[in-house]
mmCIF file of C-alpha atoms and ligand atoms in Angstrom:
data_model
loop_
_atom_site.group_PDB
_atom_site.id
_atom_site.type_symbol
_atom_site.label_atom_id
_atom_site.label_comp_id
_atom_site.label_asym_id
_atom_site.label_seq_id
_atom_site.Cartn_x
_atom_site.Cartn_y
_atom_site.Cartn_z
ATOM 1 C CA UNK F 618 3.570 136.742 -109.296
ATOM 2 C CA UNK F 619 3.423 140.312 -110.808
ATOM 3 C CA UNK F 620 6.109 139.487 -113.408
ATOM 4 C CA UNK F 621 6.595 141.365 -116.523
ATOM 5 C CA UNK F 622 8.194 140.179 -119.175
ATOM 6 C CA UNK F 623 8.983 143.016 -121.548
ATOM 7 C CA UNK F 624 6.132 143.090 -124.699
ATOM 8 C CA UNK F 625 8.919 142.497 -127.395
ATOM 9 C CA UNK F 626 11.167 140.321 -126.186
ATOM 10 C CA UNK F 627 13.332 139.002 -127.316
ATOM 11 C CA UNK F 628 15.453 142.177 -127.440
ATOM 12 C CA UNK F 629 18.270 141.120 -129.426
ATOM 13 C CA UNK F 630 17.635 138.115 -131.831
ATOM 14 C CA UNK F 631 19.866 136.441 -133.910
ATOM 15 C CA UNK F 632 18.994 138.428 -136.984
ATOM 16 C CA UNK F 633 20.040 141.624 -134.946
ATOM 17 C CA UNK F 634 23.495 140.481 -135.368
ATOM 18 C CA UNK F 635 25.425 140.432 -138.517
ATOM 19 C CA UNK F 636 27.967 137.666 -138.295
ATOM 20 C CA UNK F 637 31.925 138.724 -138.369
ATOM 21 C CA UNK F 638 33.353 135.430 -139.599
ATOM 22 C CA UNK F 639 33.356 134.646 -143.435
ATOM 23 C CA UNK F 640 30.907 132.097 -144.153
ATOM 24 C CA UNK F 641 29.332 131.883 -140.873
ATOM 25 C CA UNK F 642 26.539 132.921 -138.904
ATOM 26 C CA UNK F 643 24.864 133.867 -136.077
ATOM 27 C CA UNK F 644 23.408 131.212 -133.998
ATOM 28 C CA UNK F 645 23.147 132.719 -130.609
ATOM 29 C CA UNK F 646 22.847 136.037 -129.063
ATOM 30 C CA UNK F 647 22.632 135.724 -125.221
ATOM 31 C CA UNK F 648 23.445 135.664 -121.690
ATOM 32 C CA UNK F 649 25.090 139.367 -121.577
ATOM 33 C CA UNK F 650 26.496 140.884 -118.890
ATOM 34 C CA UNK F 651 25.175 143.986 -117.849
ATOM 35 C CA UNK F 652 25.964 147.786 -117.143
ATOM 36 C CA UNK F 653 25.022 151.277 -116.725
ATOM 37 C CA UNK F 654 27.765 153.416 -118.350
ATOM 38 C CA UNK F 655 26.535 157.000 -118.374
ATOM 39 C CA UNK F 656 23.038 157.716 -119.709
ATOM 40 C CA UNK F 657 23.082 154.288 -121.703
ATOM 41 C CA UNK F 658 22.443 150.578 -120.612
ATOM 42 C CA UNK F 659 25.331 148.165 -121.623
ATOM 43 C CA UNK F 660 24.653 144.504 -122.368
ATOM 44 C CA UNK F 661 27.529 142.812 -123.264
ATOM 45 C CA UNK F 662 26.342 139.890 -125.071
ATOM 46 C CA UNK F 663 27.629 136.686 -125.815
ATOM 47 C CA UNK F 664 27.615 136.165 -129.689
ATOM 48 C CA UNK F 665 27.844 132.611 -130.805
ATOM 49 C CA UNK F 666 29.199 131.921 -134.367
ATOM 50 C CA UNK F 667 29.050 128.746 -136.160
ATOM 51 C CA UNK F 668 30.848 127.838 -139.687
ATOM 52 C CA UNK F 669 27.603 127.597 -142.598
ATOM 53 C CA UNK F 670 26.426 124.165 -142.709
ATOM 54 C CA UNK F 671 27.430 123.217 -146.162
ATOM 55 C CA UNK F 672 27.984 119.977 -146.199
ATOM 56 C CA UNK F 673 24.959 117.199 -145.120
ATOM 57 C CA UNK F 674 27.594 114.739 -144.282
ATOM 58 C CA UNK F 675 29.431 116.254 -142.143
ATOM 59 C CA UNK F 676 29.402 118.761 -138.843
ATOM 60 C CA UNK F 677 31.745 122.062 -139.479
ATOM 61 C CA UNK F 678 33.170 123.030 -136.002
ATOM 62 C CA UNK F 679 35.095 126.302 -135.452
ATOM 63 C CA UNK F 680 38.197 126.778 -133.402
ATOM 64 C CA UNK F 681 40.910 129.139 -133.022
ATOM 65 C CA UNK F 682 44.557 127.530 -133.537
ATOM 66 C CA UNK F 683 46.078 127.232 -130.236
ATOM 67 C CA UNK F 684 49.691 128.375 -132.023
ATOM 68 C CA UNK F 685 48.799 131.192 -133.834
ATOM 69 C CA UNK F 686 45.117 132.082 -133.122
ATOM 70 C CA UNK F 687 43.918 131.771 -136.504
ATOM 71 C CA UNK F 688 40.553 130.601 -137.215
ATOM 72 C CA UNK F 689 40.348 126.401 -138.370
ATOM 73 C CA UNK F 690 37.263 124.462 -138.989
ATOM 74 C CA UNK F 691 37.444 120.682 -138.234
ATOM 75 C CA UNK F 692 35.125 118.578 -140.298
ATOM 76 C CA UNK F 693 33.516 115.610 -138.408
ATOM 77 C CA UNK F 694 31.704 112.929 -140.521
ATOM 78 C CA UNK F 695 28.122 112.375 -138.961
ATOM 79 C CA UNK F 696 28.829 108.447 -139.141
ATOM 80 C CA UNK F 697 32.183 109.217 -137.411
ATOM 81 C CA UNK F 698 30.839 106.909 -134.598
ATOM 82 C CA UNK F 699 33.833 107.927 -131.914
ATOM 83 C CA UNK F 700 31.598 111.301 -131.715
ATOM 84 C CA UNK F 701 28.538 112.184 -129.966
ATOM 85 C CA UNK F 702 26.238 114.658 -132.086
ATOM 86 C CA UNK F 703 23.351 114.688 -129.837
ATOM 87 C CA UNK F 704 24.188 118.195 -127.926
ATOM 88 C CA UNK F 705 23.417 120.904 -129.914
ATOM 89 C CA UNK F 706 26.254 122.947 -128.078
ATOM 90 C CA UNK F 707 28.629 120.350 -127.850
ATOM 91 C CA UNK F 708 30.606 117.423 -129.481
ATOM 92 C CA UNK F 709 31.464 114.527 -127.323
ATOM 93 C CA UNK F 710 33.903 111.729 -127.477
ATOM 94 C CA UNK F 711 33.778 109.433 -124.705
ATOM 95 C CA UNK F 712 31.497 111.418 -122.655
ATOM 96 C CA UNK F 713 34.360 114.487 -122.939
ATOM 97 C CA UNK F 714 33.501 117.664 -124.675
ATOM 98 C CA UNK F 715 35.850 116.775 -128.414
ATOM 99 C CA UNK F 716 34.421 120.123 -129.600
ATOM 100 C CA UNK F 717 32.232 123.231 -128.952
ATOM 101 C CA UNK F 718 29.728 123.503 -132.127
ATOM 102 C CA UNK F 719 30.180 127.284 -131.922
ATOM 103 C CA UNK F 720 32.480 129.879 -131.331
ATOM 104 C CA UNK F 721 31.629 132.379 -128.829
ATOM 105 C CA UNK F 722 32.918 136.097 -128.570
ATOM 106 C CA UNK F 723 31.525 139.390 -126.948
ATOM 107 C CA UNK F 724 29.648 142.401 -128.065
ATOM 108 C CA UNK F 725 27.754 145.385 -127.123
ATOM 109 C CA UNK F 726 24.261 146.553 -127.359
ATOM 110 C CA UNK F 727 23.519 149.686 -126.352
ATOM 111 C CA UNK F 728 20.537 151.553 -125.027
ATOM 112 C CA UNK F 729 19.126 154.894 -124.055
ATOM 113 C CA UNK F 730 15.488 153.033 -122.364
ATOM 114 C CA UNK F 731 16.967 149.468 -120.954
ATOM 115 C CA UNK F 732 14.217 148.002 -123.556
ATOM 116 C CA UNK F 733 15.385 148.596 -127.441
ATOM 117 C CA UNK F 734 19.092 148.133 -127.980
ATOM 118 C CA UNK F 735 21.617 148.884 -130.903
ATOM 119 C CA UNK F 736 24.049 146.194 -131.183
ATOM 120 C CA UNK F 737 27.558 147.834 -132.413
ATOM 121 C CA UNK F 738 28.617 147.112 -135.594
ATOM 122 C CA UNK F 739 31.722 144.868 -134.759
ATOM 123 C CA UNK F 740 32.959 142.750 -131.630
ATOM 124 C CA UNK F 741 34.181 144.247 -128.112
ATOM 125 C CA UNK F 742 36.381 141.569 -126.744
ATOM 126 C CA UNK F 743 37.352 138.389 -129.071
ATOM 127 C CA UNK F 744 39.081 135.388 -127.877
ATOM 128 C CA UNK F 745 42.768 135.892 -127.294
ATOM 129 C CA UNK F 746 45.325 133.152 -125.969
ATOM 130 C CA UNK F 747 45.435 129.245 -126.069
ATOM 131 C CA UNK F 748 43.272 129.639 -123.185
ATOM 132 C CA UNK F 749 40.028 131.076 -125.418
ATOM 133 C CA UNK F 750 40.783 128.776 -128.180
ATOM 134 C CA UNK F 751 37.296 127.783 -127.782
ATOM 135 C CA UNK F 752 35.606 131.239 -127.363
ATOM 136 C CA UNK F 753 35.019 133.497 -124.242
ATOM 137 C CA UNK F 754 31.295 132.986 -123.013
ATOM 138 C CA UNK F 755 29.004 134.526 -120.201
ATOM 139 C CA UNK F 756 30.744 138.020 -119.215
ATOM 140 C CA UNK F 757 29.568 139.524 -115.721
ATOM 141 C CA UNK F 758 30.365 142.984 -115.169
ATOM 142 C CA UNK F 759 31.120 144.894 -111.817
ATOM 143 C CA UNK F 760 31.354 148.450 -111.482
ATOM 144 C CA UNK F 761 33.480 149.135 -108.710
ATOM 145 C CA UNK F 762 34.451 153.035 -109.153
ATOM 146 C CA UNK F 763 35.188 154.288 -112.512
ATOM 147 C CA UNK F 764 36.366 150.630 -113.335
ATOM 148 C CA UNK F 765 34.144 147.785 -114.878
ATOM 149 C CA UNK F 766 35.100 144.416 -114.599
ATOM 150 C CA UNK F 767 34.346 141.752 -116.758
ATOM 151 C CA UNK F 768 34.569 137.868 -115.561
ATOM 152 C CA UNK F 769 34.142 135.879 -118.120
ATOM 153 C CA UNK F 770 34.445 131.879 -119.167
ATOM 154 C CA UNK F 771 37.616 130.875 -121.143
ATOM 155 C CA UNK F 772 37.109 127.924 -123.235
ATOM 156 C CA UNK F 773 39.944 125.828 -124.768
ATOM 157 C CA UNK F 774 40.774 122.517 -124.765
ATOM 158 C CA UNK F 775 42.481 123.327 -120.985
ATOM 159 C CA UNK F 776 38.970 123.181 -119.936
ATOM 160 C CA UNK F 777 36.803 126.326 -118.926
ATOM 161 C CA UNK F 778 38.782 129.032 -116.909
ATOM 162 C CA UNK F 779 37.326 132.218 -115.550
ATOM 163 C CA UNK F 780 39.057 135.316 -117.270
ATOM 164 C CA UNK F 781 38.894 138.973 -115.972
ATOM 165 C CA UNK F 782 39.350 142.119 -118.282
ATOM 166 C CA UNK F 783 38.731 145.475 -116.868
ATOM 167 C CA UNK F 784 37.143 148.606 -119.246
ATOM 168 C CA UNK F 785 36.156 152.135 -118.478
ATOM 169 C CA UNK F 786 34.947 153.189 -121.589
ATOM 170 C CA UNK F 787 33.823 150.139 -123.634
ATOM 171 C CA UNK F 788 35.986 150.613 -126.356
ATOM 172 C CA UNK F 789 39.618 149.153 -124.691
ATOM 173 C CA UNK F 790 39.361 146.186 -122.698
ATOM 174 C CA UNK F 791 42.759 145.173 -120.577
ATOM 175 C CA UNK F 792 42.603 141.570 -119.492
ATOM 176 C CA UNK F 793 44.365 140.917 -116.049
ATOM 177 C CA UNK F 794 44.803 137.372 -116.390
ATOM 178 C CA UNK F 795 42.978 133.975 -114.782
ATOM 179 C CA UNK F 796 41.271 134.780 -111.918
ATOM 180 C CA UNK F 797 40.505 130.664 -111.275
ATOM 181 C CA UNK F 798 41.519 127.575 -113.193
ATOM 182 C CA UNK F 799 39.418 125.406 -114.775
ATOM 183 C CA UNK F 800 36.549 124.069 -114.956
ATOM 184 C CA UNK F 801 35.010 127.352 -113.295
ATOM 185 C CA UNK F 802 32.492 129.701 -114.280
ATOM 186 C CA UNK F 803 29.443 131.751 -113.438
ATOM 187 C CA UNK F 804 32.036 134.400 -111.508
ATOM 188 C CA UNK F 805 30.347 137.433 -110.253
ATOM 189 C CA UNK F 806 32.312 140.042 -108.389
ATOM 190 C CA UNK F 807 30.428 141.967 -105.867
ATOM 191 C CA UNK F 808 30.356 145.544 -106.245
ATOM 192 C CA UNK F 809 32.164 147.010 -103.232
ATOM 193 C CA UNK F 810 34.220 146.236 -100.296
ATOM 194 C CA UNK F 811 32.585 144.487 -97.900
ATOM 195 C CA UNK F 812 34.586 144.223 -94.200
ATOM 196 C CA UNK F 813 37.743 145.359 -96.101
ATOM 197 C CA UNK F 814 37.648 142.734 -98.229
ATOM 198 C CA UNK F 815 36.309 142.103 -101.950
ATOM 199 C CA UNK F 816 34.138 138.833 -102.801
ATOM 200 C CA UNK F 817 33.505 136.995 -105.560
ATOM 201 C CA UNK F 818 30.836 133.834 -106.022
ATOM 202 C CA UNK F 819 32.390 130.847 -108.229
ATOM 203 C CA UNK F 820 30.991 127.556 -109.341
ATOM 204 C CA UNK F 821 34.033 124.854 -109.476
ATOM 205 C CA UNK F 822 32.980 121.740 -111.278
ATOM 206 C CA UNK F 823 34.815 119.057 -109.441
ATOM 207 C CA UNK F 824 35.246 115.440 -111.030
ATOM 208 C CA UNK F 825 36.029 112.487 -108.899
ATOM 209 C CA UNK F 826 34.039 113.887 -106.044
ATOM 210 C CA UNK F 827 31.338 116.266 -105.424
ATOM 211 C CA UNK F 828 29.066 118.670 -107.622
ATOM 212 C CA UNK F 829 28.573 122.127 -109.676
ATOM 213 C CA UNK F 830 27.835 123.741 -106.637
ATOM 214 C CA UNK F 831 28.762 127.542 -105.459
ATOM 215 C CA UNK F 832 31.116 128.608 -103.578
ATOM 216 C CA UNK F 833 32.511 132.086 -102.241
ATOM 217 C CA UNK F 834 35.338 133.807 -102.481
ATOM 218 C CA UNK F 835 37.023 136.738 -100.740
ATOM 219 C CA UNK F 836 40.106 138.953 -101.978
ATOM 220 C CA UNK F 837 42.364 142.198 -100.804
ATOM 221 C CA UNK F 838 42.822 143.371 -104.047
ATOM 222 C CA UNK F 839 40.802 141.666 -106.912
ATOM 223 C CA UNK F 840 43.839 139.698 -107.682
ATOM 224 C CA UNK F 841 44.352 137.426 -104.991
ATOM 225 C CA UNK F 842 41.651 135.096 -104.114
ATOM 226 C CA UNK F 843 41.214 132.726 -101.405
ATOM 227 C CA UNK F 844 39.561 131.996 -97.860
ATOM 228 C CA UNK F 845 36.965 130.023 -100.388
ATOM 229 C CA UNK F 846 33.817 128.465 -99.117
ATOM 230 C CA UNK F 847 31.096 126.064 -99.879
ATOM 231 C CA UNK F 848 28.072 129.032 -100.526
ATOM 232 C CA UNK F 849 24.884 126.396 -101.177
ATOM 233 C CA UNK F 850 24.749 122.803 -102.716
ATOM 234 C CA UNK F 851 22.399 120.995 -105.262
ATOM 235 C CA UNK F 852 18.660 119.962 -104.231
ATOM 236 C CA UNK F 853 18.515 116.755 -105.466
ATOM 237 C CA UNK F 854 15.035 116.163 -107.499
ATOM 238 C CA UNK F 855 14.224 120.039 -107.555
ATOM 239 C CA UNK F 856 14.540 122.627 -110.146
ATOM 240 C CA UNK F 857 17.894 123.542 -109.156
ATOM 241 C CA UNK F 858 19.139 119.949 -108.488
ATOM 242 C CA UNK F 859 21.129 118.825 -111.556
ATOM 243 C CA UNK F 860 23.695 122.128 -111.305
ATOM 244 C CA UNK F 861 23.856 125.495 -109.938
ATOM 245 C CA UNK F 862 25.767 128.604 -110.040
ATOM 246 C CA UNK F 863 25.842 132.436 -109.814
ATOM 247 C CA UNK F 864 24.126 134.645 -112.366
ATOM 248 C CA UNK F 865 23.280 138.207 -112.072
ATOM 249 C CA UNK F 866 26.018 140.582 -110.091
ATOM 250 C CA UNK F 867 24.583 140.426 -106.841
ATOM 251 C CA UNK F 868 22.484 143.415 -105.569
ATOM 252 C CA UNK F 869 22.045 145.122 -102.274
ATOM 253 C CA UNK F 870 19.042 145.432 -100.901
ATOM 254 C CA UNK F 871 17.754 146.552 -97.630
ATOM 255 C CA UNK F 872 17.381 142.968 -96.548
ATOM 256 C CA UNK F 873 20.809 141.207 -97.825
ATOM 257 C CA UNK F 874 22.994 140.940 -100.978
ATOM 258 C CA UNK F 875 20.399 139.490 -103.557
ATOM 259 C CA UNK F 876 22.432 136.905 -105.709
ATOM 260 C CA UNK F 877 20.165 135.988 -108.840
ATOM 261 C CA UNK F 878 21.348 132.478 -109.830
ATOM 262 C CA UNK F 879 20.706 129.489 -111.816
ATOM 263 C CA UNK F 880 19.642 126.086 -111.411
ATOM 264 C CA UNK F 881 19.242 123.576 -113.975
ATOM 265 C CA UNK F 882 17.256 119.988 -112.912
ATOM 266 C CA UNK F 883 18.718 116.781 -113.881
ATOM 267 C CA UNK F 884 16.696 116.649 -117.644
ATOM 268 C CA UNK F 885 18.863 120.134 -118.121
ATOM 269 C CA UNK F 886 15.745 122.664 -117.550
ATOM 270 C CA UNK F 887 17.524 126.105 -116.600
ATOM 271 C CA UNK F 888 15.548 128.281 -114.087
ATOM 272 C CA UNK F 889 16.391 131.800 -112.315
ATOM 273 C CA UNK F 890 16.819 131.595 -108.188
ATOM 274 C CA UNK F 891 17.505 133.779 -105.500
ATOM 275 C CA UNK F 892 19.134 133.973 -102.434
ATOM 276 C CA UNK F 893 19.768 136.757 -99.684
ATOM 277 C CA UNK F 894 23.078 136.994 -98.191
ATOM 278 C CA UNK F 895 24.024 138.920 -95.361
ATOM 279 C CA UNK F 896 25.024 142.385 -95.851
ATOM 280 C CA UNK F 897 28.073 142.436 -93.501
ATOM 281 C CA UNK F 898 29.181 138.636 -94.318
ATOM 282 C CA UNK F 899 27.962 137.656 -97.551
ATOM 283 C CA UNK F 900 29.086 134.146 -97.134
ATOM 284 C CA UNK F 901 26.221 133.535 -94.988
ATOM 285 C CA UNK F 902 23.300 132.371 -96.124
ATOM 286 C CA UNK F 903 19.047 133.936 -94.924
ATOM 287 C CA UNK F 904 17.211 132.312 -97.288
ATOM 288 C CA UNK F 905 17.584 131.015 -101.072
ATOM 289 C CA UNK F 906 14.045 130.330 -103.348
ATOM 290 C CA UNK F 907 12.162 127.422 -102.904
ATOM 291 C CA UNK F 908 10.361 127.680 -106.305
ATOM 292 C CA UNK F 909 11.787 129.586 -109.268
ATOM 293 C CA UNK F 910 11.725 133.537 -109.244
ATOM 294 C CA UNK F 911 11.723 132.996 -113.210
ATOM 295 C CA UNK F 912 11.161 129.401 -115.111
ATOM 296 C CA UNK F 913 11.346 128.899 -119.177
ATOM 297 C CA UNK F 914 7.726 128.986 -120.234
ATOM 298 C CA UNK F 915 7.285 131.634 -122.827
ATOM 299 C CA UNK F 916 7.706 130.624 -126.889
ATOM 300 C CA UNK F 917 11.690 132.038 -127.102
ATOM 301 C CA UNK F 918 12.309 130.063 -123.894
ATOM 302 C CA UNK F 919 11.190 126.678 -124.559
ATOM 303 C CA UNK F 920 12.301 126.616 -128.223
ATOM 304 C CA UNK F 921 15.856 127.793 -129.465
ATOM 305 C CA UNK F 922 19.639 126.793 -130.113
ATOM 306 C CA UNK F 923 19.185 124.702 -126.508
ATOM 307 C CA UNK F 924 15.730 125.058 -125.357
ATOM 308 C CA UNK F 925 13.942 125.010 -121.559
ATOM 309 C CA UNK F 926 16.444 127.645 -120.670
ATOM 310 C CA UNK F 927 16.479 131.338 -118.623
ATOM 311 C CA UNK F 928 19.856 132.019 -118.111
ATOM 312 C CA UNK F 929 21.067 135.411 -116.583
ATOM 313 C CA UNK F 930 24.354 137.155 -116.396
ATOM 314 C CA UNK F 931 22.894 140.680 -114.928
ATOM 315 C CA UNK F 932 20.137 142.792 -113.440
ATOM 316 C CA UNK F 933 19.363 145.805 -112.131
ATOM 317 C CA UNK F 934 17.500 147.422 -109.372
ATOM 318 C CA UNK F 935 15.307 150.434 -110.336
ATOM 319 C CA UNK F 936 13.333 151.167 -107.303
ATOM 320 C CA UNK F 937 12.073 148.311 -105.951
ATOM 321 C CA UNK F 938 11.708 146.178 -108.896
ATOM 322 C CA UNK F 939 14.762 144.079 -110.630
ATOM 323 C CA UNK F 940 14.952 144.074 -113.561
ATOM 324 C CA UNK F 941 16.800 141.268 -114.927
ATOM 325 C CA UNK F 942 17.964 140.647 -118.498
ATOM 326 C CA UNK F 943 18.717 136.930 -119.185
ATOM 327 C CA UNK F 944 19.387 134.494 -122.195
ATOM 328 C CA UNK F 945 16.661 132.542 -123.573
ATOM 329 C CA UNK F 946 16.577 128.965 -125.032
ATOM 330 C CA UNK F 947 21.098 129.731 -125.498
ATOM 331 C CA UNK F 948 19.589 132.103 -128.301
ATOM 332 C CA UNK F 949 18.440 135.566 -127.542
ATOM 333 C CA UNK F 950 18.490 138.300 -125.356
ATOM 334 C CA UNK F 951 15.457 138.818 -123.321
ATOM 335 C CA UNK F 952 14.109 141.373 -120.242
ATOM 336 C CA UNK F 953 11.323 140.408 -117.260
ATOM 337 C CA UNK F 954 10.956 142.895 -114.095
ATOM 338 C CA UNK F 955 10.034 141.378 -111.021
ATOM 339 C CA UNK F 956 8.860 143.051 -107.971
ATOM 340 C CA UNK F 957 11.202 142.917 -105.087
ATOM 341 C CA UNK F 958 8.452 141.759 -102.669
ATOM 342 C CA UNK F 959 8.366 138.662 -105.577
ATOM 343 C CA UNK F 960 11.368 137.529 -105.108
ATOM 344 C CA UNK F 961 11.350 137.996 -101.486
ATOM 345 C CA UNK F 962 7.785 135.509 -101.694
ATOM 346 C CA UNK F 963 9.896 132.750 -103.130
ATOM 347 C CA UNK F 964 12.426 132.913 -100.338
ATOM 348 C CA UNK F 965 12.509 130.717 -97.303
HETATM 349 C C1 MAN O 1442 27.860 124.124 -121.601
HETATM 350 C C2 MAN O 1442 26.981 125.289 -122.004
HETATM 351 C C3 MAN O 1442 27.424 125.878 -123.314
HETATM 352 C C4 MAN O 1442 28.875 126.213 -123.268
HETATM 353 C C5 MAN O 1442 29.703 125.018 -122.808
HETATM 354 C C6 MAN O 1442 31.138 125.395 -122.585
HETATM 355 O O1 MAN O 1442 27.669 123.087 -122.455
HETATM 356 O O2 MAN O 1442 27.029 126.274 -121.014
HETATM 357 O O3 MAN O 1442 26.712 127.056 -123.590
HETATM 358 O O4 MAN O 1442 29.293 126.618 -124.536
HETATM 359 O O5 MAN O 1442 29.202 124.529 -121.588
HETATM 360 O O6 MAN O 1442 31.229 126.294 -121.532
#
């Protein structure tokens, strides 16, 4: 494939980032949403903070108080044998997620090319609410007018909802509410009105039965959702057979809505999919990837905060090339284009 990664990725590193709370840093800059806001290029990254490792003995984990919202750290003891240390992202306790090991909040970098960004000084949107106790993770943004709106995941100990805030400058953000209960994630809205109706791709993550699979969504107003249906399921044994679920806003094309998505394999290897969807009815599926359009191979891929992982929240189409920004390795911000007729190879 005629894939370019951009020469100095990644774009935004860790050390890019100074970190905003006291005696913590900056252990993840990825998986930003993505926008075109006048002349600039938006990403709205996903900033992961983490309390200073101070103490050999035990873990430091961050989380906002679900009373008042101020910021706690809980100190596990690494012999604490109730608690499972082995996730880098995550604490467990009986195969439940006891804690997140970092707190995640979102932030702009800005861009005059789409290739060398400024990240602002301070945050855009921080957690707010019992319900982002946990951090807000993984923003999509669709422009739909002069409007941008943001899905993003809500993390508390509720589980992970799917939040929506809506901006049209970047500097105020005015959250609407939860646009699905938990556990969801990976929303992305589509960008206009298709048949009268809005639609939305979601990945519930049932429990006693079923999968992380996606599903689809349609709505009058951007408020309401329902009419949901089963979109595509797992591949057991393939890349993208362990879970799945939307990524970049989806594009139109010519040939179909393209929907950019992920699929991890059951050892947790993240790769980037595609799949067309019909123009007039995007709930019906022409084709999805048989291989990978994009798989973790470079050195900022493979190796990070959680490694073997390309992760995107947003792309865009400049002629007939996407160009898709994406998380690498849960670390840092990173940029590939990919012909159209690439993609379109992959597809069956
Ligand atoms: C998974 C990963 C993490 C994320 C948690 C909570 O473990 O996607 O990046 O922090 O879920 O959503």
């Amino acid at each position: 494939m005629a894939l370019s990664r951009f020469a100095h990725n990644p774009i935004v590193a860790t050390n890019d980032v100074k970190p905003i709370y006291p005696d913590f840093q900056v252990v993840g800059v990825f998986n930003a949403g993505v926008a075109t806001f006048g002349d600039e290029i938006i990403l709205l990254l996903r900033v992961a903070e983490m309390p200073i490792q101070s103490d050999e003995d035990q873990v430091l984990v961050p989380v906002l108080s679900e009373t008042n919202g101020e910021l706690e750290i809980v100190r596990i003891a690494r012999s604490d044998d109730r608690y499972d240390l082995s996730d880098s992202r995550v604490i467990k306790q009986r195969g439940k997620f006891a804690y997140l090991t970092s707190l995640s909040y979102l932030r702009i970098a800005r861009s005059s090319d789409g290739i060398r960004f400024t990240v602002d000084p301070g945050p855009a949107m921080l957690p707010d609410g019992p319900l982002e106790s946990w951090g807000i993770e993984d923003p999509r943004i669709t422009q739909i007018g002069r409007q941008y709106y943001i899905t993003y995941s809500a993390i508390s100990s509720k589980g992970v909802s799917v939040g929506v805030a809506v901006t049209e400058d970047f500097v105020t953000f005015a959250r609407t509410g939860t646009m699905l209960p938990p556990e969801n994630k990976d929303v992305a809205i589509f960008p206009e009105k298709i048949g009268g109706s809005y639609y939305a791709l979601h990945r519930p993550v049932p429990k006693a039965i079923g999968s992380p699979e996606m599903w689809i969504a349609q709505s009058p107003d951007l408020v309401h959702w329902g009419r949901h249906r089963h979109l595509i399921g797992l591949r057991e044994g393939q890349w993208d057979g362990g879970r799945i679920g939307g990524g970049a806003v989806p594009i139109r094309t010519h040939e179909g809505w393209l929907a950019l998505y992920h699929g991890a394999d059951e050892t947790d290897r993240y790769c980037m999919g595609a799949l067309l969807l019909d123009l007039a009815d995007p709930a019906r599926v022409i084709a999805r990837s048989r291989v990978p359009i994009l798989e973790p191979e470079a050195e900022y891929e493979v190796n990070g905060f959680f490694g073997r992982v390309v992760f995107s929240c947003g792309a865009l189409l400049l002629d007939r090339t996407i160009r898709m920004y994406y998380g690498a390795a849960d670390e840092a911000m990173a940029g590939v284009d990919i012909p159209l007729t690439d993609i379109f190879d992959t597809l069956h």
